[in-house]
Coordinates of C-alpha atoms in Angstrom, one line a residue:
X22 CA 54.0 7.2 14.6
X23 CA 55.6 3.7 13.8
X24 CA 58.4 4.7 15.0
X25 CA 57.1 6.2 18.2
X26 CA 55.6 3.2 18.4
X27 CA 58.9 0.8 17.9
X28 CA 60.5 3.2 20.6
X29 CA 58.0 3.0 23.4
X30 CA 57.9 -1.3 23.1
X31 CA 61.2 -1.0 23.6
X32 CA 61.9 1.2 26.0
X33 CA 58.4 0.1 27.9
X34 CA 57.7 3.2 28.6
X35 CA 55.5 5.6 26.4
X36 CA 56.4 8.9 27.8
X37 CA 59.8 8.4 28.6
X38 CA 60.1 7.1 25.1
X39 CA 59.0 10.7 24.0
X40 CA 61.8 12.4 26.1
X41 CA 64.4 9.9 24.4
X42 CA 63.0 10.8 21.1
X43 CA 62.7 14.7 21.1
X44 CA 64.5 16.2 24.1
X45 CA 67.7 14.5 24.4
X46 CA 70.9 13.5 21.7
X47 CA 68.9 10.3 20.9
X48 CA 66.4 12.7 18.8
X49 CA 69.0 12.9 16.1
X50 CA 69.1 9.2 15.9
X51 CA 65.0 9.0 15.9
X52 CA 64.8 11.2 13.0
X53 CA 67.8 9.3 11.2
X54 CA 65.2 6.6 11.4
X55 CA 62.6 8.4 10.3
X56 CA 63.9 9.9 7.0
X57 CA 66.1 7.3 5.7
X58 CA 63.1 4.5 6.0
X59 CA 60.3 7.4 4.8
X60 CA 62.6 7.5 1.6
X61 CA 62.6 3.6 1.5
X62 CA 59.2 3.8 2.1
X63 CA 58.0 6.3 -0.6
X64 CA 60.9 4.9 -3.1
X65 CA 59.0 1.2 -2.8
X66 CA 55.5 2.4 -3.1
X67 CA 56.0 5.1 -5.6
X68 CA 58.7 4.0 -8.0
X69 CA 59.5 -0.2 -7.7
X70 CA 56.1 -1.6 -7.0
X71 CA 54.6 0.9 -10.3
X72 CA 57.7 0.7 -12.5
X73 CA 58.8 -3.1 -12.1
X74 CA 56.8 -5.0 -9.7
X75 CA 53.2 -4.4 -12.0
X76 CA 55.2 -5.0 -14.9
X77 CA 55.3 -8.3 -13.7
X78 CA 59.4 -8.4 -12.8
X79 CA 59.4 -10.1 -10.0
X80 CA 63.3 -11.3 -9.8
X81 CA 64.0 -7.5 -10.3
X82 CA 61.6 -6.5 -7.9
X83 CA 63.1 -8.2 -4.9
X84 CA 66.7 -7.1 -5.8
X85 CA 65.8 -3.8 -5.7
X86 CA 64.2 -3.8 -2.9
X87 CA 66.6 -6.1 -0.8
X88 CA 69.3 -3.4 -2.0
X89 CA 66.8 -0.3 -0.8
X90 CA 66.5 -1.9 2.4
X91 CA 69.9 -2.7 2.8
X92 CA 71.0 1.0 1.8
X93 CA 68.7 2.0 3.9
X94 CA 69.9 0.5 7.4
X95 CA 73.3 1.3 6.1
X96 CA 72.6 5.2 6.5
X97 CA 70.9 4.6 9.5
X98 CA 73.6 3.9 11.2
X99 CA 75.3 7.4 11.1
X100 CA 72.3 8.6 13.1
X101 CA 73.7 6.8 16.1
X102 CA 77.6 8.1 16.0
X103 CA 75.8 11.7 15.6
X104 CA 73.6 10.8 18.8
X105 CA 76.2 8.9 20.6
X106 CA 79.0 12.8 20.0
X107 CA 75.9 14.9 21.1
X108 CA 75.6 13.0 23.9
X109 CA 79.4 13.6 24.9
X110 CA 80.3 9.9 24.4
X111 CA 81.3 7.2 21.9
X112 CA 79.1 4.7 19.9
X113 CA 81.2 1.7 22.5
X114 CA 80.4 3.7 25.4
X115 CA 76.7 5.3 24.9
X116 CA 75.1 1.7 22.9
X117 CA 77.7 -0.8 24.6
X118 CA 78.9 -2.2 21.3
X119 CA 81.7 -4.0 21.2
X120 CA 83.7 -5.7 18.9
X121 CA 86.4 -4.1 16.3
X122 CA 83.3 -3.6 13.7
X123 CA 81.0 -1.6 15.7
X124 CA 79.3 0.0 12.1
X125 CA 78.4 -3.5 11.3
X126 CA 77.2 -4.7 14.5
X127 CA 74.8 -1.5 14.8
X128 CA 73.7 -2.6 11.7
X129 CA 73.1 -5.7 11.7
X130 CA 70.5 -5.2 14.6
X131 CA 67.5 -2.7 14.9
X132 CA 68.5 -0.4 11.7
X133 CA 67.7 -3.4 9.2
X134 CA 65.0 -5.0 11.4
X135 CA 63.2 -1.7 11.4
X136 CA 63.1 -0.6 8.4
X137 CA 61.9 -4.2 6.8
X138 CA 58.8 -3.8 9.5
X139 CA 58.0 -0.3 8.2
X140 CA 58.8 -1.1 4.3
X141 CA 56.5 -4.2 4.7
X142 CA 53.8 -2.0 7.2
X143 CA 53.5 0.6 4.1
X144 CA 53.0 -1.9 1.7
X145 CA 50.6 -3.9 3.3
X146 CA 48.8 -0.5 4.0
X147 CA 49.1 1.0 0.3
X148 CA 48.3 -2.6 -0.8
X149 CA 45.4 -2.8 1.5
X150 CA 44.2 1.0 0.3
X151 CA 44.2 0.0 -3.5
X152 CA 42.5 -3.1 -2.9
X153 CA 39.6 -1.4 -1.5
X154 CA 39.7 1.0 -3.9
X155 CA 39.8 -1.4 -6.7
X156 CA 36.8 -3.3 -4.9
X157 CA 34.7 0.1 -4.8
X158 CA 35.3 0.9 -8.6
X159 CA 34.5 -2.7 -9.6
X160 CA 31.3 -2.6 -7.5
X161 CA 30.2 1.3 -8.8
X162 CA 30.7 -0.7 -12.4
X163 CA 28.3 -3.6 -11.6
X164 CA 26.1 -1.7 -10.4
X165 CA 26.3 0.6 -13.2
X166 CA 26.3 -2.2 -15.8
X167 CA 23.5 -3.6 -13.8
X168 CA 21.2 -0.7 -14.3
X169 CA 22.1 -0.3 -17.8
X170 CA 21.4 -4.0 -18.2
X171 CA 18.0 -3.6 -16.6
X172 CA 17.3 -0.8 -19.0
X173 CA 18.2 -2.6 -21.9
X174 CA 15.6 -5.3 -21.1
X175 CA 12.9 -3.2 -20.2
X176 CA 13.1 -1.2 -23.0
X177 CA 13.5 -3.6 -25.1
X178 CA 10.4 -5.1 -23.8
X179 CA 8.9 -2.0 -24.5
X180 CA 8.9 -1.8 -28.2
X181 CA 8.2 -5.4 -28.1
X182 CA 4.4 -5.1 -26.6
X183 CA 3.7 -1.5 -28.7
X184 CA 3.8 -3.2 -31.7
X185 CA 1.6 -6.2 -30.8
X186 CA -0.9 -3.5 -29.5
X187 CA -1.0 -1.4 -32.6
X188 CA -1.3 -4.5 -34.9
X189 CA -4.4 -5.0 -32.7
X190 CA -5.7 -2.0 -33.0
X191 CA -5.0 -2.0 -36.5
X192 CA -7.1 -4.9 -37.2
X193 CA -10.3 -3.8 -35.3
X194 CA -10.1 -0.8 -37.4
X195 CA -11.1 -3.0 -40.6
X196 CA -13.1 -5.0 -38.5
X197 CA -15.3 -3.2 -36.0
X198 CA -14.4 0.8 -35.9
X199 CA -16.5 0.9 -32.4
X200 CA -14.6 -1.5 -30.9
X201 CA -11.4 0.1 -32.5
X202 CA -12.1 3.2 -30.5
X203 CA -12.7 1.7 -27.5
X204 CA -9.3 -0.4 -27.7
X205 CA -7.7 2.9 -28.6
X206 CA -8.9 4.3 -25.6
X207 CA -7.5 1.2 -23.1
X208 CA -4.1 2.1 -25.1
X209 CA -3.6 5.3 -24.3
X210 CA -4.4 4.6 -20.9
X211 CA -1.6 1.5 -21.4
X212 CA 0.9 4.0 -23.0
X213 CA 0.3 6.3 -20.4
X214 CA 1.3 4.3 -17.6
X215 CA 4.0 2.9 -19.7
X216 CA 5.5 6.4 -20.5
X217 CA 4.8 7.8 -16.9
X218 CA 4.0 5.8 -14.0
X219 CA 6.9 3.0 -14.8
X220 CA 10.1 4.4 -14.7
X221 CA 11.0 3.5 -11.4
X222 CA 12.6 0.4 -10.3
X223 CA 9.6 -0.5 -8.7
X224 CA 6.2 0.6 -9.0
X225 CA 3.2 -0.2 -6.4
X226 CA 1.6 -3.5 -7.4
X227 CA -2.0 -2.2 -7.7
X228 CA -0.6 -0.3 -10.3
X229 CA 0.6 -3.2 -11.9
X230 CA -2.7 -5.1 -11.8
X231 CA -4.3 -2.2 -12.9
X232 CA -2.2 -2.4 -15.6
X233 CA -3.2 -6.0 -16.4
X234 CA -6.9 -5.1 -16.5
X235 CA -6.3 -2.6 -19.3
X236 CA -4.5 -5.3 -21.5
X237 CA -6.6 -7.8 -21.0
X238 CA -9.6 -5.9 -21.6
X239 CA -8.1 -4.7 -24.9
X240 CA -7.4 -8.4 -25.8
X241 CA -10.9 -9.8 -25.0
X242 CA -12.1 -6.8 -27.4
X243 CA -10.1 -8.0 -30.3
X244 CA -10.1 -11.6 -29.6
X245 CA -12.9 -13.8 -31.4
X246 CA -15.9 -15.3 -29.4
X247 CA -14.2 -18.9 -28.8
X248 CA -12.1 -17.4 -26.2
X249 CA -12.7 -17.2 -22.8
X250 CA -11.0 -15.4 -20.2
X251 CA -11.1 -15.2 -16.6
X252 CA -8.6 -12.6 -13.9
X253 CA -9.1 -12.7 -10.2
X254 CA -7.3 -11.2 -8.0
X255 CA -7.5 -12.3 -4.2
X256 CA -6.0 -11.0 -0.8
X257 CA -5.2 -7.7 0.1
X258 CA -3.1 -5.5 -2.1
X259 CA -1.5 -2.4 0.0
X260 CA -0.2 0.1 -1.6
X261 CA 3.0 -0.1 -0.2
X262 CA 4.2 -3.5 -1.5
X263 CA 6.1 -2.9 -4.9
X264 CA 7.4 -5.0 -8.0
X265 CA 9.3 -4.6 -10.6
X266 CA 7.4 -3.3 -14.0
X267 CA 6.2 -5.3 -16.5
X268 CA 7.0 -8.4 -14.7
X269 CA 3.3 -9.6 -14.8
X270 CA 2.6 -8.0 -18.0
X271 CA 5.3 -10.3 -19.7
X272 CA 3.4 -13.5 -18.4
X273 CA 0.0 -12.9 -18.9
X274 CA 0.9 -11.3 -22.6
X275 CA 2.8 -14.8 -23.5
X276 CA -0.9 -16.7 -22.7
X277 CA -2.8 -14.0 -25.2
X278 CA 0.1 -14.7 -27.7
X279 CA 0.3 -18.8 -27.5
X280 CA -3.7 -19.5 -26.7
X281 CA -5.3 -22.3 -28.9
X282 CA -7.0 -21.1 -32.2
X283 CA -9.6 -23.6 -32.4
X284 CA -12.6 -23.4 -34.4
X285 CA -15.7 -24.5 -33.0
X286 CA -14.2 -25.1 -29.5
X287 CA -13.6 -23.4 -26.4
X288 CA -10.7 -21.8 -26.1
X289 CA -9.5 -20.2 -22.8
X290 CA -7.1 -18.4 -20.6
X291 CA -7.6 -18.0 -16.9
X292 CA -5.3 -15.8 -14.6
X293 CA -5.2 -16.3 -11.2
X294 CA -3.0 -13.5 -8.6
X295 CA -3.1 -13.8 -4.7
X296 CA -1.2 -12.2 -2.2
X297 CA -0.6 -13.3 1.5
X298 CA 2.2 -11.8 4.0
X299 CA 4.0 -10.5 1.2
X300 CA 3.9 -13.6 -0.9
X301 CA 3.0 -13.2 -4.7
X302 CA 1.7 -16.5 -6.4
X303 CA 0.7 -16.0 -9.8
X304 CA -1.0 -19.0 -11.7
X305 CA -1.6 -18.5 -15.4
X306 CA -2.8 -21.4 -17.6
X307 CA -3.9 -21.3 -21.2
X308 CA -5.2 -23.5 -24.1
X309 CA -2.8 -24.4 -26.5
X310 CA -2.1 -27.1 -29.8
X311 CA 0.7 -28.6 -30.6
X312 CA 2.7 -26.2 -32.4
X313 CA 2.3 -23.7 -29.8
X314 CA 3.1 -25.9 -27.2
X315 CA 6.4 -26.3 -29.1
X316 CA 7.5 -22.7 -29.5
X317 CA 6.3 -21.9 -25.8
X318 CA 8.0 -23.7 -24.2
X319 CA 11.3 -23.0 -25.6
X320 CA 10.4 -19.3 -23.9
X321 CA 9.3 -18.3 -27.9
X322 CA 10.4 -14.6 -28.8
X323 CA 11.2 -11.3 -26.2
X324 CA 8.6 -11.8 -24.0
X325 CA 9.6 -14.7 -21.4
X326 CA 13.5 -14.4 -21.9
X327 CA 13.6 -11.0 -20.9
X328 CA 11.8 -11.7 -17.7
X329 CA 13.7 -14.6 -16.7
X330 CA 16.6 -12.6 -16.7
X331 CA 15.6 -9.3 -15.1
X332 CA 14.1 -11.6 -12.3
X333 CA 17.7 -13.0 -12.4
X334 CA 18.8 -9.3 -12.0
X335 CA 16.4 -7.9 -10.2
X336 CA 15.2 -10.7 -7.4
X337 CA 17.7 -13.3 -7.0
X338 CA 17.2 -16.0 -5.3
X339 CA 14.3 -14.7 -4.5
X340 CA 11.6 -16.1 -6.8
X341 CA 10.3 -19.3 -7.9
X342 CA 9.2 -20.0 -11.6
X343 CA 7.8 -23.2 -12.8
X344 CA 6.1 -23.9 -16.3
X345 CA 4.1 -26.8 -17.0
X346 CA 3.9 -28.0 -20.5
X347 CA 0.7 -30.2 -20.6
X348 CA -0.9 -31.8 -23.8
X349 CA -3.7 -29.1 -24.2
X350 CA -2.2 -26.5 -21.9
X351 CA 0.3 -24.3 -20.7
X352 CA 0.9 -23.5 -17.3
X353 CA 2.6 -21.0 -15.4
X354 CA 3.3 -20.2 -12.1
X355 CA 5.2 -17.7 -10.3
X356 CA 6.2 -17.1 -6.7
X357 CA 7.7 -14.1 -5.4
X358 CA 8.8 -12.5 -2.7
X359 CA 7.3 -8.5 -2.5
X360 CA 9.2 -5.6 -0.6
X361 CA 8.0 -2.4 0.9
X362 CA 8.1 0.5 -1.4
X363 CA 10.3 3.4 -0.4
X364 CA 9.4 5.9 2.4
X365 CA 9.4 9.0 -0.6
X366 CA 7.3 7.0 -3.1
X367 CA 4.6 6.1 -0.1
X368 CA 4.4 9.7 0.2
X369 CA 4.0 10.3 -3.4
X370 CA 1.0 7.9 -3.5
X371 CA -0.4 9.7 -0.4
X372 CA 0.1 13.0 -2.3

């Protein structure tokens, strides 16, 4: 095809150039051109670019190639004496060369120009073909390493709040076996969603406020008088709009964790979710003293690390996360951007 093409721009004609090529004494020469510059062609690509070039011999490289392309033309050139006697004439007479060299002069003009324009056409196409190769593995290993990542730190979350929940449950058993049972009762119904109903990479938010009102119902049952907690929720929250899991659960578990202990005083947590055209804003704000003001707000343990980075992951670019370190409070407040849960998953919660 290139050098169909190469004939027809220079004969300016496309179908005459067919003629020349296969049904007269110039076809000999055509396919002259056509081995001796595939062999260049394959003998670059398949053999100097793997076994030098990569190896990073570059001054060997060029040699070898300047003396490919030069061997090349060089046999080329026979391909027009052949043509030129088939055609009942001489090379002088059928290509009007003149001179006492006409080898030379044949030579020196379309055989060499040719076969550098289809040595450097391959390569540039090869080269062009590995590149997007290269591109496709490296993004199928991002995105691969990505979901692993995302895995890691979800799971690793997972662990995390299981063992603060059985500690709880562990001291209401000492404490108060009635509420004990009732706590292990809002667990299982925490595990469950944890086991089952999370294992997308995005689950609807009601579930995930759902969610919310488990734990913090187990918390108020194993948390002392002093501490007061209020969640509301306002806006509408269709089923359709999803987020990632355990996003919210990481923030409002931090405020449970860091509250004030004070004796004799008020402590409190209030948690405050709206949603409008899409827009999440979480505010969550807490009592604290001074030494948990200074672990918080280094993002102590897991919990707040692990979010930051999945929301890295996960929503770039795409969120907003402030924290407000106060003298007796913590603040958080979180901005997102929700998206429309898959068609198949609608379908599942219609189901």
């Amino acid at each position: 095809m290139y050098n169909y093409i190469w004939w027809a721009i220079s004969l300016g004609e496309p179908l005459h150039a067919l003629h020349e090529m296969f049904l007269t004494a110039f076809s000999v020469k055509f396919f002259f051109y056509v081995f001796m510059e595939t062999g260049a062609v394959y003998f670059n690509l398949y053999f100097l670019i793997p076994r030098i070039l990569q190896k990073g011999r570059y001054t060997a490289y060029i040699s070898y190639l300047a003396l490919t392309i030069l061997i090349t033309a060089l046999l080329i050139v026979p391909g027009y004496y052949i043509s030129a006697f088939f055609y009942g004439g001489t090379v002088k007479s059928v290509y009007g060369v003149s001179g006492p060299y006409p080898y030379l002069q044949l030579f020196k003009e379309n055989p060499i120009q040719s076969t550098i324009a289809s040595t450097t056409l391959a390569m540039s196409i090869k080269l062009t073909k590995t590149w997007v190769q290269s591109q496709r593995r490296q993004q199928a290993l991002e995105k691969e390493k990505l979901e692993t990542e995302l895995k890691f730190l979800k799971y690793q979350f997972n662990p995390h709040f299981l063992f603060n929940s059985i500690n709880s449950i562990f001291f209401l058993i000492h404490k108060n076996p009635d509420m004990a049972s009732a706590s292990l009762a809002k667990f299982s119904e925490l595990l469950r969603h944890q086991l089952y109903e999370c294992n997308d990479q995005q689950i609807p938010l009601t579930k995930e406020i759902a969610y919310l009102e488990n734990f913090i119902e187990l918390e108020k049952l194993r948390q002392n008088p002093d501490l007061e907690v209020s969640f509301t929720t306002e806006g509408d929250y269709p089923d359709n709009l999803g987020i990632a899991p355990f996003i919210l659960m990481t923030f409002v578990e931090n405020a449970f964790k860091h509250v004030s202990k004070h004796k004799g005083k008020l402590n409190w947590i209030n948690i405050r979710i709206l949603i409008k055209d899409k827009q999440l804003d979480v505010n969550i704000s807490n009592s604290t003293t001074q030494d948990e003001r200074s672990e918080v707000v280094n993002y102590g343990g897991i919990g707040l690390k692990n979010v930051k980075r999945r929301l890295d992951l996960i929503y770039p670019e795409q969120y907003e996360l402030a924290i407000q370190n106060n003298t007796e409070s913590f603040l958080i407040n979180f901005l997102l951007k929700l998206s429309e849960l898959e068609v198949n998953h609608s379908m599942q919660l219609m189901a």
